[in-house]
Short mmCIF file of C-alpha atoms (C1' of nucleotides) and ligand atoms in Angstrom, two decimals:
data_model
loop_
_atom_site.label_atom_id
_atom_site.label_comp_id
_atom_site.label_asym_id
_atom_site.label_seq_id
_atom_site.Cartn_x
_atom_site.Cartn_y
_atom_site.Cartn_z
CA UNK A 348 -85.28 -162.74 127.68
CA UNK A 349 -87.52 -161.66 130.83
CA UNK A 350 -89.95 -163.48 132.49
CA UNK A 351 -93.67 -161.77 131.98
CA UNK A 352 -95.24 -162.73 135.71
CA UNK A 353 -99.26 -163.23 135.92
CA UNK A 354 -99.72 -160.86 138.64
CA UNK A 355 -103.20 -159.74 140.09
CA UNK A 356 -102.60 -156.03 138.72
CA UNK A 357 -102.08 -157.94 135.32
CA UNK A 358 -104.93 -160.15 135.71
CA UNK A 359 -107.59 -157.07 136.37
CA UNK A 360 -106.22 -155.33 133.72
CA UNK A 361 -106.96 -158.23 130.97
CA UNK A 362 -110.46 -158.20 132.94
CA UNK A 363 -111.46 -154.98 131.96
CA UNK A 364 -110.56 -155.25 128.51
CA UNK A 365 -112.30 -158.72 128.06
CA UNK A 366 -115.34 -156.68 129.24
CA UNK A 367 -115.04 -153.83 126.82
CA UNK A 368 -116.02 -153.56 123.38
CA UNK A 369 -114.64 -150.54 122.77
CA UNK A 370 -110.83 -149.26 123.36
CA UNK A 371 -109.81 -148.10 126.79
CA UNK A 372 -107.39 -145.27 127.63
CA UNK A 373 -105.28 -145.37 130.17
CA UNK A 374 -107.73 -143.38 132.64
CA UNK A 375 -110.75 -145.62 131.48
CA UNK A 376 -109.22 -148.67 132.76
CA UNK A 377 -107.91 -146.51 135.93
CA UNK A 378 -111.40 -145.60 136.90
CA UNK A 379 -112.65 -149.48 136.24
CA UNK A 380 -110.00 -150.65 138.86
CA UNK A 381 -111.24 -149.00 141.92
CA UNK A 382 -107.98 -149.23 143.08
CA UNK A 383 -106.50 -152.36 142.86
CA UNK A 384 -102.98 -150.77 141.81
CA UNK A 385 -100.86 -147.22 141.47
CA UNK A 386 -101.65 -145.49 138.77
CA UNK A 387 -97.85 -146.04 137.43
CA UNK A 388 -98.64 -149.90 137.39
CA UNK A 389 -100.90 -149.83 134.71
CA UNK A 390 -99.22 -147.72 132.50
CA UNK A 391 -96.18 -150.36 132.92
CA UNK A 392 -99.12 -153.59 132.58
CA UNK A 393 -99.94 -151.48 129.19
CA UNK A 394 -96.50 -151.31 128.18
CA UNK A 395 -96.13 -155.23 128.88
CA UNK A 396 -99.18 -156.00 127.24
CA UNK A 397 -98.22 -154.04 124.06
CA UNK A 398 -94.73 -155.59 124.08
CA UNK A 399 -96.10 -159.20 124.00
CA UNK A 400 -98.88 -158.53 121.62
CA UNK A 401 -101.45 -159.06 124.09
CA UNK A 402 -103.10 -155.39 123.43
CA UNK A 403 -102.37 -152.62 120.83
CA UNK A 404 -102.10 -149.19 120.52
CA UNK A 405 -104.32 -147.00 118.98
CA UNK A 406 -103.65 -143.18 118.34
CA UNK A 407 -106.63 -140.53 117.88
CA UNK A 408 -106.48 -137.78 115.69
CA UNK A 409 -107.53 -135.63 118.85
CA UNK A 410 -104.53 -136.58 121.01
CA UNK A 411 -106.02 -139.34 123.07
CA UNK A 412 -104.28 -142.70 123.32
CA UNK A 413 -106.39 -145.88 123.72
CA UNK A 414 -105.70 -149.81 124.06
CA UNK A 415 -107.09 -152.27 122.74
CA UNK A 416 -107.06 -156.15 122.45
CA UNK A 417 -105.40 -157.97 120.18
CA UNK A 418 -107.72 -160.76 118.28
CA UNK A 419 -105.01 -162.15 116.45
CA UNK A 420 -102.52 -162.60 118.36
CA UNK A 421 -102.00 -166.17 116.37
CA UNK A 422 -100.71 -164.40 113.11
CA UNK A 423 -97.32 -165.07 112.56
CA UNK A 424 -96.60 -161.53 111.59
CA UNK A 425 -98.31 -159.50 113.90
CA UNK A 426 -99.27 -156.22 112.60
CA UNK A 427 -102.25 -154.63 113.31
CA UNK A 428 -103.22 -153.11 110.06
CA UNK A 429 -106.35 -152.81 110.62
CA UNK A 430 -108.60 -149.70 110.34
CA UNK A 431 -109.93 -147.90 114.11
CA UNK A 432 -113.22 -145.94 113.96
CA UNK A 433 -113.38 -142.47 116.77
CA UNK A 434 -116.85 -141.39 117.10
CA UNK A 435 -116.91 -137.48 117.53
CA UNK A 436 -119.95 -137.61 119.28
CA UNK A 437 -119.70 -140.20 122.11
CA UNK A 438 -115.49 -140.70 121.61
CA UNK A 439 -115.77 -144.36 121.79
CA UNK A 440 -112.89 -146.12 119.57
CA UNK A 441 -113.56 -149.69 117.95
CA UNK A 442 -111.73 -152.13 116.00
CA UNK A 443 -112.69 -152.40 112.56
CA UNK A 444 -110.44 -155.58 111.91
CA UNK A 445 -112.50 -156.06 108.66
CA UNK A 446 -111.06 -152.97 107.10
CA UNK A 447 -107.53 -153.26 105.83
CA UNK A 448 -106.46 -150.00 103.93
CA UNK A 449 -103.90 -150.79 100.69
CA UNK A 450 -101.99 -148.33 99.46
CA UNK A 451 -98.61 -148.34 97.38
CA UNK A 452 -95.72 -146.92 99.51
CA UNK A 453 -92.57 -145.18 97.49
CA UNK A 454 -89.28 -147.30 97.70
CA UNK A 455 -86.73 -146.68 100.47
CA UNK A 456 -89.16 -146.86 103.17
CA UNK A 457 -88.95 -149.60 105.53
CA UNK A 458 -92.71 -149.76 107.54
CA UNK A 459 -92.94 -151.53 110.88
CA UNK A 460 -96.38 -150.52 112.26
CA UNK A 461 -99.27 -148.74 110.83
CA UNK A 462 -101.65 -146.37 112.55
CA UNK A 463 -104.80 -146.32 110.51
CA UNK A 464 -107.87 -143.78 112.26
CA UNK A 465 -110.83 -142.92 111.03
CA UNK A 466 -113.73 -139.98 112.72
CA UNK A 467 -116.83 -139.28 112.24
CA UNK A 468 -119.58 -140.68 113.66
CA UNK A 469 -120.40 -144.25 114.46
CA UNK A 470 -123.88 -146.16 113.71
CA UNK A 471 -125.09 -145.54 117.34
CA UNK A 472 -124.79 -141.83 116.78
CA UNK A 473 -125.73 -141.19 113.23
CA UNK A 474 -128.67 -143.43 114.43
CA UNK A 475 -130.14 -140.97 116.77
CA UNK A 476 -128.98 -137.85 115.42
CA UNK A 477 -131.42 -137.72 112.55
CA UNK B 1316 -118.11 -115.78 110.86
CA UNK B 1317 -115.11 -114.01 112.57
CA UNK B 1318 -112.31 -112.55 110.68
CA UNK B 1319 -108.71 -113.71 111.12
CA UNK B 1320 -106.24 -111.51 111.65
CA UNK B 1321 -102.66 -111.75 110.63
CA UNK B 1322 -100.49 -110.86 112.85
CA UNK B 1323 -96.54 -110.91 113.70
CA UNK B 1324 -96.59 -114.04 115.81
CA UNK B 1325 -98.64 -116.15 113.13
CA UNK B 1326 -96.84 -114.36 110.31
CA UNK B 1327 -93.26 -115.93 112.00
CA UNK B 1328 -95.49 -118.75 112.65
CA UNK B 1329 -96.00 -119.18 108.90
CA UNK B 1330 -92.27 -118.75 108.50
CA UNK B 1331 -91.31 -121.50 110.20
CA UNK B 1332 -93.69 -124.34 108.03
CA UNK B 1333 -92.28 -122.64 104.81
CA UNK B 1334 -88.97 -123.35 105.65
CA UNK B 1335 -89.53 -126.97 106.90
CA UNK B 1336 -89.66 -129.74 104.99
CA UNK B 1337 -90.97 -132.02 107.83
CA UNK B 1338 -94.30 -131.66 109.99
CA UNK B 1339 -93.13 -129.87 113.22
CA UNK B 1340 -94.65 -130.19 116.73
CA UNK B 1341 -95.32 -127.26 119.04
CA UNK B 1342 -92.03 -127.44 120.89
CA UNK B 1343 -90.52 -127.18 117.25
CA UNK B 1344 -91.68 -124.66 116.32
CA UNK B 1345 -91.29 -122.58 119.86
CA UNK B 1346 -87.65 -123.15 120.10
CA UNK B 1347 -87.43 -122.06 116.01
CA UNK B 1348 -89.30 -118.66 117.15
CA UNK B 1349 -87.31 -117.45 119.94
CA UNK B 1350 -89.78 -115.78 121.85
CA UNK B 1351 -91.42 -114.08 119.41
CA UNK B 1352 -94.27 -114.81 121.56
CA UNK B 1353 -95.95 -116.55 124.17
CA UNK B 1354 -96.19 -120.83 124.37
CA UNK B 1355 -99.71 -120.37 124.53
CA UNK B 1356 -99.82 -118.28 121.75
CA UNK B 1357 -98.68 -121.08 119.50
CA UNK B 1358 -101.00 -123.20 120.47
CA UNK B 1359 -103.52 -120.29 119.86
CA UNK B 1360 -102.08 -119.42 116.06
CA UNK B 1361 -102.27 -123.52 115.42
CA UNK B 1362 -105.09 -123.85 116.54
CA UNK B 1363 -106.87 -121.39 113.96
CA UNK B 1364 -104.21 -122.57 111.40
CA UNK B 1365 -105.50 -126.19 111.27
CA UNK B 1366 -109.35 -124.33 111.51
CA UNK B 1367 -108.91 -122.46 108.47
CA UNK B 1368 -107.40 -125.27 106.60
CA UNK B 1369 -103.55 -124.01 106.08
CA UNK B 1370 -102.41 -126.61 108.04
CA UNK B 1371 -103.36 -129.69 109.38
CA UNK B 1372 -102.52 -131.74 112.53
CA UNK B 1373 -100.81 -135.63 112.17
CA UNK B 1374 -100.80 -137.72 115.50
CA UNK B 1375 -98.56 -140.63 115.61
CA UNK B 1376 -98.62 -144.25 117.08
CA UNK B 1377 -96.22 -142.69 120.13
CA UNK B 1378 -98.26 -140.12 121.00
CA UNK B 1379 -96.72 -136.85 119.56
CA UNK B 1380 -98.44 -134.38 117.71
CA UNK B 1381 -97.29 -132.79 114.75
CA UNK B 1382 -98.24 -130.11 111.98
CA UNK B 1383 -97.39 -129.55 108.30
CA UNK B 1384 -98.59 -126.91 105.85
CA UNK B 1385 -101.18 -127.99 103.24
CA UNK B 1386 -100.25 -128.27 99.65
CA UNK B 1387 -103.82 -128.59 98.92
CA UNK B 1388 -105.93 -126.04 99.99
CA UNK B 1389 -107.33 -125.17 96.91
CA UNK B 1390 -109.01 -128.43 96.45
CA UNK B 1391 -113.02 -127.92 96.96
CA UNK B 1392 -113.05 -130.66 99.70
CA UNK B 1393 -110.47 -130.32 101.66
CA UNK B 1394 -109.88 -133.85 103.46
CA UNK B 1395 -106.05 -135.16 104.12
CA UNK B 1396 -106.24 -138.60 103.05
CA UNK B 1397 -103.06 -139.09 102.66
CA UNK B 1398 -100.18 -140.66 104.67
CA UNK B 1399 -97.83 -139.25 106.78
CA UNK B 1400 -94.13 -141.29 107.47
CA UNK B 1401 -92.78 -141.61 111.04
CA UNK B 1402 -89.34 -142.65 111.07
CA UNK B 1403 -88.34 -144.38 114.13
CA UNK B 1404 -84.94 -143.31 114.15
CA UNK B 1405 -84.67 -139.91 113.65
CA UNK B 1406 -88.18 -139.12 114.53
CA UNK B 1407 -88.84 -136.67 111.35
CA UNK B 1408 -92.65 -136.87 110.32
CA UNK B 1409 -93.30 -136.10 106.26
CA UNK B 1410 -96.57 -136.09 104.47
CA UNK B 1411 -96.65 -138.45 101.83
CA UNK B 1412 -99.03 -137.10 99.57
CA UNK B 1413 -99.20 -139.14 96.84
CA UNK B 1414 -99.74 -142.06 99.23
CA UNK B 1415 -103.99 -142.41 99.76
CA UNK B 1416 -105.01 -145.31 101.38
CA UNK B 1417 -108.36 -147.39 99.61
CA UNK B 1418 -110.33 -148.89 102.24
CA UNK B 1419 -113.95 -150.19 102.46
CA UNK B 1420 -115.80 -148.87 105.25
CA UNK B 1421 -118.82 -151.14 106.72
CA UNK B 1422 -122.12 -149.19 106.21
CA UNK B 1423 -123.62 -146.77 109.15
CA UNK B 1424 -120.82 -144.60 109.55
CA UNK B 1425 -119.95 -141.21 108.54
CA UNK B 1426 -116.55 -140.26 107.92
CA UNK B 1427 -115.13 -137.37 108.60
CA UNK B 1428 -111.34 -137.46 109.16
CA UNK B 1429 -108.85 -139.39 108.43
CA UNK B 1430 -105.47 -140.34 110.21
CA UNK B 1431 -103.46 -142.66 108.05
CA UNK B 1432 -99.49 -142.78 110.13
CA UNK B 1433 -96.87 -145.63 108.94
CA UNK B 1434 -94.19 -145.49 111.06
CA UNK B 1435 -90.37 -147.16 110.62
CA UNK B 1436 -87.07 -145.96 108.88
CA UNK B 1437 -86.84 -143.43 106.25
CA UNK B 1438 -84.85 -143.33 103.46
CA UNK B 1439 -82.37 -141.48 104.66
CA UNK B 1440 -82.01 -143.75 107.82
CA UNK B 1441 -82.89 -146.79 106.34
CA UNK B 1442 -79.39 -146.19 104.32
CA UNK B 1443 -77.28 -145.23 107.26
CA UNK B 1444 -77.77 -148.38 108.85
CA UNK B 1445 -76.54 -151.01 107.46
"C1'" DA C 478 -108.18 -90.72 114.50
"C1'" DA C 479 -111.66 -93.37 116.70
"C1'" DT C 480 -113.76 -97.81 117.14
"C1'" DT C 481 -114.16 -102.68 117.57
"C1'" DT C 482 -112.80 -107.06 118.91
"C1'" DA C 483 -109.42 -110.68 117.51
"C1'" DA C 484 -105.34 -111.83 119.40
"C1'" DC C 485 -102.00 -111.59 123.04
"C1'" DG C 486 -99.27 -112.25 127.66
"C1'" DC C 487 -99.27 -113.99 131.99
"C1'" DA C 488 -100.35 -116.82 135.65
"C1'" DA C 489 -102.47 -120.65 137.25
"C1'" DC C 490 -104.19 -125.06 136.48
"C1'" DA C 491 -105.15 -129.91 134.56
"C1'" DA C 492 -103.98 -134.05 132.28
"C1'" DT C 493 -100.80 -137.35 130.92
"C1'" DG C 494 -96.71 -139.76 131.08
"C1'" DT C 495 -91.83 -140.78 133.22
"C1'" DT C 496 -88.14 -141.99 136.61
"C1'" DG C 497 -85.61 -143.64 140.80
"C1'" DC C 498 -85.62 -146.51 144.52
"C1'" DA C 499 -86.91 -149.32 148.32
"C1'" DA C 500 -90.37 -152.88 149.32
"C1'" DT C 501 -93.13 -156.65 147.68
"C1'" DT C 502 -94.41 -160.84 145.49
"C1'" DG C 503 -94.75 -164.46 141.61
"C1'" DA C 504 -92.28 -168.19 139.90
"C1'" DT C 505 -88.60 -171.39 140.26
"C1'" DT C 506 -85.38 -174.24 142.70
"C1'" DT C 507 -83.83 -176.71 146.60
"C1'" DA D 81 -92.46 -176.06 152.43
"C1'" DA D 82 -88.77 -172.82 152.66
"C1'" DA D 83 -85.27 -170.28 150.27
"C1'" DT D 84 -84.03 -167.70 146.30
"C1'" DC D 85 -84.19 -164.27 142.69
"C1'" DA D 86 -85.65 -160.87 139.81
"C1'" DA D 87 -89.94 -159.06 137.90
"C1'" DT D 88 -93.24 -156.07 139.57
"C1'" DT D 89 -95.18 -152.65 142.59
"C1'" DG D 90 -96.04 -148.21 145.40
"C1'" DC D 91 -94.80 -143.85 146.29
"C1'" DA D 92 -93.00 -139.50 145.62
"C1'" DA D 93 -91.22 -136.39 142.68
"C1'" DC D 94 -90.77 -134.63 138.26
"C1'" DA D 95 -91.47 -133.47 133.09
"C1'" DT D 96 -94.21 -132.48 129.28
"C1'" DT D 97 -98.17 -131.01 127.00
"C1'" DG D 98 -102.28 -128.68 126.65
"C1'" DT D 99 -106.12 -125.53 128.71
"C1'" DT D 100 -108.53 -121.48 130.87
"C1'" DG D 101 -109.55 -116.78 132.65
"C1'" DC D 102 -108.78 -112.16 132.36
"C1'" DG D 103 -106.92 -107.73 131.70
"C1'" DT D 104 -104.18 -105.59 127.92
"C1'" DT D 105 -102.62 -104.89 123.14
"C1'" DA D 106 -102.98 -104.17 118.42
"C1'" DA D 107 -104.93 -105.36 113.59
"C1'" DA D 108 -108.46 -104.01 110.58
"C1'" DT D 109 -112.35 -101.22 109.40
"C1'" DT D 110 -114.93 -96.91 109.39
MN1 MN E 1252 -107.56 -152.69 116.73
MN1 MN E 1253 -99.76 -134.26 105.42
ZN1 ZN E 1254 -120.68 -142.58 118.70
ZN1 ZN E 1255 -85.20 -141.14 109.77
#
DNA sequence: AATTTAACGCAACAATGTTGCAATTGATTT
DNA sequence: AAATCAATTGCAACATTGTTGCGTTAAATT
């Protein structure tokens, strides 16, 4: 098994999502750098991070792909079956960790991740679009 | 509203989701067509496809986009809750249409889509592998 | 057949992600 | 503290996917 190495691209990376609320894409966190590393280095930091559980994945309905972090990483079984919310209005992604979907799945199927997105619009923007 | 025309390109277009028994993603379906028309085309014909509710568009955990034909269009609202299977293996996408997710969602936010993706080995692959 | 405009082809561009390889650097050992 | 070793990085080059503008074509209606 490989070494994971605390490097300072690694470290900034972390930074910026310990600020966030919200899920970053990889462009997001680019911009947030001011160019502490190559572009290519924090797609492979993302990859790390996903490998080890540090951050997940989360896939829009729109195309986009956004990170987030993991608050769970304690679970014994980690899977992230929790629920993401994309507003349409200001595109920010959260984690709903609260909301668990359960559904009955047919036999023969053997499930190793689930991507569960929801759109619309968040509180913020239902708020102030009345 | 405008009117939607149907011509050869969408007609083949069409063609191609009968046939399939999996959701297909752009490059599918160009290399089934042959150059019946242009690449942007496609995009063009899906684009109004998943707009007038024949189709609809599935985005999984990796990042690829796919499309399937609706067997529910003559439902009054038309909203795909259902789940769609990604099998790691041989990367085929189905809808799973009798599979709807139940989920409580926190007040203050409007849904308007949802994305529901599991992703692992499909029946057919989960059997070749042992 | 004439009219209207949705749809098309083409070229050019933008965004996002990947790969190979030499150079660097974090962690471990001496 | 210096040597070692491989994980990580930068850079350049490439691949894939999706978008836009514009002049032309062709489906539908009159
Ligand atoms: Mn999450
Ligand atoms: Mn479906
Ligand atoms: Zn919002
Ligand atoms: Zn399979």
């Amino acid at each position: 098994m490989k070494v994971t190495r605390n490097t300072t691209a690694k470290t900034a990376v972390l930074e910026v999502f310990e600020k966030s609320k919200t899920a970053l894409s990889h462009t997001e966190i680019q911009k947030q750098l001011n160019n502490v590393c190559d572009r290519v280095t924090i797609y492979r930091i993302l990859d790390r991070l996903v490998n080890d559980d540090i951050i997940h994945k989360i896939s829009n309905l729109d195309g986009t792909v956004k990170y987030a972090k993991c608050n769970h990483s304690h679970q014994r079984v980690h899977i992230h079956n929790h629920a993401h919310f994309s507003c349409e209005n200001c595109h920010e992604i959260t984690c709903l960790e609260t909301v668990k979907p359960s559904y009955i799945m047919p036999h023969n199927y053997k499930v190793n991740e689930i991507n569960f997105t929801l759109s619309g619009l968040c509180p913020k923007c239902l708020n102030s679009n009345i």
